[in-house]
Amino acid sequence: MFIGRLRQFWEIFSKNKAAVVGGAIILFYILIALFAPLLAAHDPFEIQLDKKLQQPSFEHWMGTDDKGRDILARILYGSRLSMGIGFAAVSFGAFFGIIMGLAAGYYGGWVDTIISRILDVMLAFPGILLALAIISALGPSLVNVMIAVGIFSVPLFARVVRGSTLETKKLEYIDAIRSLGANDGTIIFKHILPNILSPIIIQGTLRLATAILSAAGLSFLGLGAQPPSPEWGTMLSSGRDFLFSAPYIALFPGLAISVLVLGFNLFGDGLRDALDPRLKS
């Protein structure tokens, strides 16, 4: 049965060529993150002032920055940081969002009212402003960026899960399971949650693009990863002083962010088409 569903998913997903390209982009970034030490010909932290601001060449394919560090090596190692921040932040937001959404959708009443009002307050603030406020309170650091981006992801997951739970709990098989004496925990985590994973996966994939972009933006402002970290947003910030004399310092990290975000968006759209039963023909 699982093989049949997987085959059906692939048939629908593979028809979307843009989604396949997005998946290939994500896989490519994952591979370079895993094998960065093997792919990087130079130490991303090694300072060589005699080689600073060198243009792209056979020795340094993407040139060197103002401290003589190889930009390609820093982008390769930076893929670990940028993708790690994205996955950690989305996992944080998904965990708490799922718990809140399940509780609000299943129990309803005053539980739903309280959780919904909390989510409304969080959604009243633009995500990046909420993240800025959180980091201002916690202090600039890589971990705090993950927490901040994760917190403003919570209401998005909670809303999706709440709506799906409201629909699923009305189905006849849930009433049958309840009549057999199953407790709330069993119903919620064994029967409702597995049946609403599709919208959660779709939301998580699309949210990864936003999380990576937001984390890079915060690092660009000096609130995230701190130098000499090879995080892409930090590299962009360092390169803005050389936009006219050495534009490649900012160009290549910017391209790395743009292509990865594009990949997650394309892949997420394909997942939505393949997993959302309302879009299936």
GROMACS .gro file of C-alpha atoms in nm:
model
  281
    1MET     CA    1   0.000   0.000   0.000
    2PHE     CA    2   0.283   0.235   0.090
    3ILE     CA    3   0.465   0.153  -0.235
    4GLY     CA    4   0.148   0.229  -0.429
    5ARG     CA    5   0.106   0.567  -0.261
    6LEU     CA    6   0.471   0.648  -0.316
    7ARG     CA    7   0.438   0.560  -0.686
    8GLN     CA    8   0.126   0.776  -0.715
    9PHE     CA    9   0.304   1.063  -0.544
   10TRP     CA   10   0.602   1.038  -0.780
   11GLU     CA   11   0.379   1.024  -1.088
   12ILE     CA   12   0.213   1.351  -0.989
   13PHE     CA   13   0.528   1.516  -0.858
   14SER     CA   14   0.745   1.426  -1.158
   15LYS     CA   15   0.500   1.594  -1.396
   16ASN     CA   16   0.594   1.926  -1.239
   17LYS     CA   17   0.934   1.989  -1.397
   18ALA     CA   18   0.994   2.300  -1.190
   19ALA     CA   19   0.943   2.098  -0.870
   20VAL     CA   20   1.191   1.835  -0.991
   21VAL     CA   21   1.445   2.111  -1.057
   22GLY     CA   22   1.377   2.248  -0.707
   23GLY     CA   23   1.437   1.904  -0.556
   24ALA     CA   24   1.762   1.872  -0.750
   25ILE     CA   25   1.876   2.212  -0.621
   26ILE     CA   26   1.802   2.111  -0.260
   27LEU     CA   27   1.981   1.778  -0.304
   28PHE     CA   28   2.281   1.959  -0.451
   29TYR     CA   29   2.302   2.193  -0.152
   30ILE     CA   30   2.266   1.905   0.092
   31LEU     CA   31   2.551   1.722  -0.077
   32ILE     CA   32   2.785   2.021  -0.072
   33ALA     CA   33   2.699   2.078   0.295
   34LEU     CA   34   2.780   1.715   0.379
   35PHE     CA   35   3.101   1.701   0.175
   36ALA     CA   36   3.223   2.059   0.229
   37PRO     CA   37   3.558   1.947   0.381
   38LEU     CA   38   3.627   1.734   0.072
   39LEU     CA   39   3.515   1.995  -0.180
   40ALA     CA   40   3.687   2.298  -0.027
   41ALA     CA   41   4.043   2.339  -0.150
   42HIS     CA   42   4.122   2.606   0.110
   43ASP     CA   43   4.061   2.669   0.478
   44PRO     CA   44   3.756   2.900   0.503
   45PHE     CA   45   3.902   3.069   0.812
   46GLU     CA   46   4.262   3.110   0.696
   47ILE     CA   47   4.356   3.479   0.670
   48GLN     CA   48   4.609   3.564   0.397
   49LEU     CA   49   4.638   3.939   0.373
   50ASP     CA   50   4.879   3.912   0.082
   51LYS     CA   51   4.599   3.752  -0.121
   52LYS     CA   52   4.313   3.981  -0.024
   53LEU     CA   53   4.058   4.102  -0.280
   54GLN     CA   54   4.181   3.872  -0.554
   55GLN     CA   55   3.941   3.831  -0.845
   56PRO     CA   56   3.807   3.486  -0.941
   57SER     CA   57   4.086   3.269  -1.080
   58PHE     CA   58   4.187   2.904  -1.118
   59GLU     CA   59   4.335   2.911  -0.768
   60HIS     CA   60   4.037   3.086  -0.609
   61TRP     CA   61   3.733   3.016  -0.824
   62MET     CA   62   3.519   3.281  -0.656
   63GLY     CA   63   3.801   3.510  -0.551
   64THR     CA   64   3.905   3.612  -0.202
   65ASP     CA   65   3.758   3.855   0.046
   66ASP     CA   66   3.916   4.154   0.218
   67LYS     CA   67   4.111   3.924   0.451
   68GLY     CA   68   4.235   3.689   0.181
   69ARG     CA   69   3.996   3.406   0.268
   70ASP     CA   70   3.872   3.185  -0.015
   71ILE     CA   71   3.508   3.275  -0.090
   72LEU     CA   72   3.419   2.938  -0.242
   73ALA     CA   73   3.540   2.753   0.068
   74ARG     CA   74   3.341   2.988   0.290
   75ILE     CA   75   3.025   2.938   0.082
   76LEU     CA   76   3.066   2.560   0.097
   77TYR     CA   77   3.104   2.562   0.475
   78GLY     CA   78   2.840   2.831   0.505
   79SER     CA   79   2.583   2.598   0.346
   80ARG     CA   80   2.598   2.396   0.667
   81LEU     CA   81   2.520   2.699   0.878
   82SER     CA   82   2.247   2.847   0.659
   83MET     CA   83   2.066   2.519   0.603
   84GLY     CA   84   2.118   2.416   0.964
   85ILE     CA   85   1.959   2.741   1.084
   86GLY     CA   86   1.665   2.690   0.849
   87PHE     CA   87   1.599   2.330   0.950
   88ALA     CA   88   1.642   2.402   1.322
   89ALA     CA   89   1.413   2.706   1.314
   90VAL     CA   90   1.141   2.528   1.116
   91SER     CA   91   1.164   2.221   1.341
   92PHE     CA   92   1.126   2.447   1.646
   93GLY     CA   93   0.827   2.625   1.496
   94ALA     CA   94   0.668   2.302   1.371
   95PHE     CA   95   0.698   2.127   1.710
   96PHE     CA   96   0.524   2.397   1.912
   97GLY     CA   97   0.287   2.488   1.629
   98ILE     CA   98   0.169   2.128   1.592
   99ILE     CA   99   0.110   2.091   1.966
  100MET     CA  100  -0.086   2.417   1.985
  101GLY     CA  101  -0.281   2.346   1.666
  102LEU     CA  102  -0.378   1.995   1.776
  103ALA     CA  103  -0.493   2.117   2.118
  104ALA     CA  104  -0.695   2.406   1.973
  105GLY     CA  105  -0.857   2.201   1.698
  106TYR     CA  106  -0.935   1.892   1.903
  107TYR     CA  107  -1.057   2.039   2.231
  108GLY     CA  108  -1.215   2.360   2.099
  109GLY     CA  109  -1.396   2.581   2.352
  110TRP     CA  110  -1.187   2.791   2.585
  111VAL     CA  111  -0.868   2.604   2.486
  112ASP     CA  112  -0.920   2.704   2.123
  113THR     CA  113  -1.007   3.061   2.224
  114ILE     CA  114  -0.693   3.112   2.433
  115ILE     CA  115  -0.457   2.955   2.178
  116SER     CA  116  -0.619   3.141   1.888
  117ARG     CA  117  -0.583   3.476   2.065
  118ILE     CA  118  -0.215   3.405   2.136
  119LEU     CA  119  -0.164   3.322   1.769
  120ASP     CA  120  -0.350   3.639   1.665
  121VAL     CA  121  -0.115   3.849   1.879
  122MET     CA  122   0.189   3.682   1.723
  123LEU     CA  123   0.052   3.726   1.372
  124ALA     CA  124  -0.019   4.093   1.440
  125PHE     CA  125   0.356   4.160   1.417
  126PRO     CA  126   0.543   4.118   1.089
  127GLY     CA  127   0.768   3.816   1.121
  128ILE     CA  128   1.098   3.997   1.081
  129LEU     CA  129   0.999   4.265   1.334
  130LEU     CA  130   0.901   3.999   1.586
  131ALA     CA  131   1.236   3.828   1.528
  132LEU     CA  132   1.418   4.160   1.576
  133ALA     CA  133   1.236   4.217   1.906
  134ILE     CA  134   1.321   3.867   2.028
  135ILE     CA  135   1.690   3.899   1.937
  136SER     CA  136   1.703   4.244   2.096
  137ALA     CA  137   1.587   4.082   2.419
  138LEU     CA  138   1.805   3.768   2.396
  139GLY     CA  139   2.113   3.920   2.230
  140PRO     CA  140   2.269   3.855   1.888
  141SER     CA  141   2.385   3.498   1.831
  142LEU     CA  142   2.329   3.205   1.597
  143VAL     CA  143   2.117   3.014   1.849
  144ASN     CA  144   1.900   3.317   1.918
  145VAL     CA  145   1.839   3.361   1.545
  146MET     CA  146   1.712   3.002   1.530
  147ILE     CA  147   1.482   3.068   1.826
  148ALA     CA  148   1.355   3.398   1.685
  149VAL     CA  149   1.283   3.261   1.338
  150GLY     CA  150   1.128   2.952   1.495
  151ILE     CA  151   0.896   3.156   1.716
  152PHE     CA  152   0.746   3.354   1.431
  153SER     CA  153   0.696   3.024   1.244
  154VAL     CA  154   0.482   2.880   1.525
  155PRO     CA  155   0.149   3.052   1.438
  156LEU     CA  156   0.171   2.948   1.073
  157PHE     CA  157   0.203   2.580   1.162
  158ALA     CA  158  -0.057   2.611   1.438
  159ARG     CA  159  -0.316   2.760   1.201
  160VAL     CA  160  -0.262   2.486   0.942
  161VAL     CA  161  -0.278   2.208   1.202
  162ARG     CA  162  -0.582   2.355   1.376
  163GLY     CA  163  -0.782   2.373   1.052
  164SER     CA  164  -0.687   2.020   0.950
  165THR     CA  165  -0.767   1.886   1.297
  166LEU     CA  166  -1.111   2.048   1.294
  167GLU     CA  167  -1.189   1.868   0.967
  168THR     CA  168  -1.041   1.532   1.067
  169LYS     CA  169  -1.199   1.501   1.413
  170LYS     CA  170  -1.547   1.514   1.253
  171LEU     CA  171  -1.485   1.201   1.045
  172GLU     CA  172  -1.674   0.884   1.134
  173TYR     CA  173  -1.368   0.671   1.206
  174ILE     CA  174  -1.267   0.912   1.484
  175ASP     CA  175  -1.612   0.866   1.646
  176ALA     CA  176  -1.573   0.490   1.611
  177ILE     CA  177  -1.230   0.494   1.776
  178ARG     CA  178  -1.362   0.711   2.058
  179SER     CA  179  -1.659   0.476   2.115
  180LEU     CA  180  -1.413   0.189   2.156
  181GLY     CA  181  -1.265   0.368   2.457
  182ALA     CA  182  -0.953   0.527   2.310
  183ASN     CA  183  -0.823   0.820   2.515
  184ASP     CA  184  -0.755   1.168   2.377
  185GLY     CA  185  -0.380   1.114   2.348
  186THR     CA  186  -0.425   0.801   2.137
  187ILE     CA  187  -0.681   0.968   1.912
  188ILE     CA  188  -0.473   1.283   1.863
  189PHE     CA  189  -0.127   1.136   1.809
  190LYS     CA  190  -0.209   0.796   1.660
  191HIS     CA  191  -0.510   0.871   1.442
  192ILE     CA  192  -0.540   1.246   1.375
  193LEU     CA  193  -0.176   1.357   1.344
  194PRO     CA  194  -0.071   1.089   1.089
  195ASN     CA  195  -0.365   1.189   0.869
  196ILE     CA  196  -0.279   1.559   0.863
  197LEU     CA  197   0.092   1.525   0.789
  198SER     CA  198   0.055   1.633   0.425
  199PRO     CA  199  -0.026   2.000   0.493
  200ILE     CA  200   0.239   2.006   0.767
  201ILE     CA  201   0.507   1.879   0.528
  202ILE     CA  202   0.401   2.128   0.262
  203GLN     CA  203   0.405   2.417   0.509
  204GLY     CA  204   0.742   2.307   0.647
  205THR     CA  205   0.905   2.290   0.305
  206LEU     CA  206   0.779   2.633   0.202
  207ARG     CA  207   0.870   2.773   0.543
  208LEU     CA  208   1.230   2.659   0.505
  209ALA     CA  209   1.281   2.912   0.227
  210THR     CA  210   1.149   3.195   0.444
  211ALA     CA  211   1.351   3.080   0.746
  212ILE     CA  212   1.679   3.072   0.554
  213LEU     CA  213   1.609   3.412   0.400
  214SER     CA  214   1.509   3.564   0.737
  215ALA     CA  215   1.814   3.422   0.913
  216ALA     CA  216   2.041   3.559   0.642
  217GLY     CA  217   1.873   3.898   0.673
  218LEU     CA  218   1.923   3.905   1.049
  219SER     CA  219   2.288   3.805   1.011
  220PHE     CA  220   2.327   4.076   0.747
  221LEU     CA  221   2.210   4.327   1.010
  222GLY     CA  222   2.467   4.192   1.255
  223LEU     CA  223   2.213   4.019   1.479
  224GLY     CA  224   2.285   3.659   1.383
  225ALA     CA  225   2.607   3.473   1.315
  226GLN     CA  226   2.910   3.685   1.398
  227PRO     CA  227   3.237   3.714   1.202
  228PRO     CA  228   3.444   3.518   1.115
  229SER     CA  229   3.156   3.275   1.071
  230PRO     CA  230   3.104   3.185   0.700
  231GLU     CA  231   2.727   3.225   0.726
  232TRP     CA  232   2.595   3.366   0.398
  233GLY     CA  233   2.417   3.665   0.549
  234THR     CA  234   2.732   3.762   0.738
  235MET     CA  235   2.935   3.727   0.418
  236LEU     CA  236   2.689   3.955   0.239
  237SER     CA  237   2.724   4.212   0.513
  238SER     CA  238   3.104   4.201   0.490
  239GLY     CA  239   3.093   4.241   0.113
  240ARG     CA  240   2.869   4.548   0.099
  241ASP     CA  241   3.170   4.776   0.157
  242PHE     CA  242   3.328   4.642  -0.163
  243LEU     CA  243   3.031   4.648  -0.401
  244PHE     CA  244   3.216   4.867  -0.651
  245SER     CA  245   3.575   4.753  -0.606
  246ALA     CA  246   3.512   4.378  -0.552
  247PRO     CA  247   3.142   4.297  -0.614
  248TYR     CA  248   3.204   3.921  -0.622
  249ILE     CA  249   3.245   3.922  -0.240
  250ALA     CA  250   2.872   3.990  -0.203
  251LEU     CA  251   2.757   3.846  -0.536
  252PHE     CA  252   2.835   3.479  -0.472
  253PRO     CA  253   2.681   3.453  -0.121
  254GLY     CA  254   2.376   3.638  -0.254
  255LEU     CA  255   2.343   3.393  -0.542
  256ALA     CA  256   2.381   3.099  -0.303
  257ILE     CA  257   2.091   3.227  -0.090
  258SER     CA  258   1.872   3.309  -0.391
  259VAL     CA  259   1.916   2.972  -0.562
  260LEU     CA  260   1.853   2.775  -0.242
  261VAL     CA  261   1.539   2.974  -0.158
  262LEU     CA  262   1.417   2.928  -0.515
  263GLY     CA  263   1.477   2.554  -0.485
  264PHE     CA  264   1.268   2.523  -0.168
  265ASN     CA  265   0.987   2.730  -0.319
  266LEU     CA  266   0.974   2.521  -0.636
  267PHE     CA  267   0.995   2.196  -0.440
  268GLY     CA  268   0.726   2.310  -0.196
  269ASP     CA  269   0.489   2.397  -0.478
  270GLY     CA  270   0.539   2.052  -0.626
  271LEU     CA  271   0.475   1.885  -0.290
  272ARG     CA  272   0.155   2.084  -0.252
  273ASP     CA  273   0.029   1.967  -0.590
  274ALA     CA  274   0.122   1.605  -0.517
  275LEU     CA  275   0.008   1.579  -0.154
  276ASP     CA  276  -0.300   1.802  -0.143
  277PRO     CA  277  -0.594   1.578  -0.243
  278ARG     CA  278  -0.799   1.880  -0.346
  279LEU     CA  279  -0.550   1.951  -0.625
  280LYS     CA  280  -0.532   1.596  -0.755
  281SER     CA  281  -0.723   1.513  -1.070
   0.00000   0.00000   0.00000
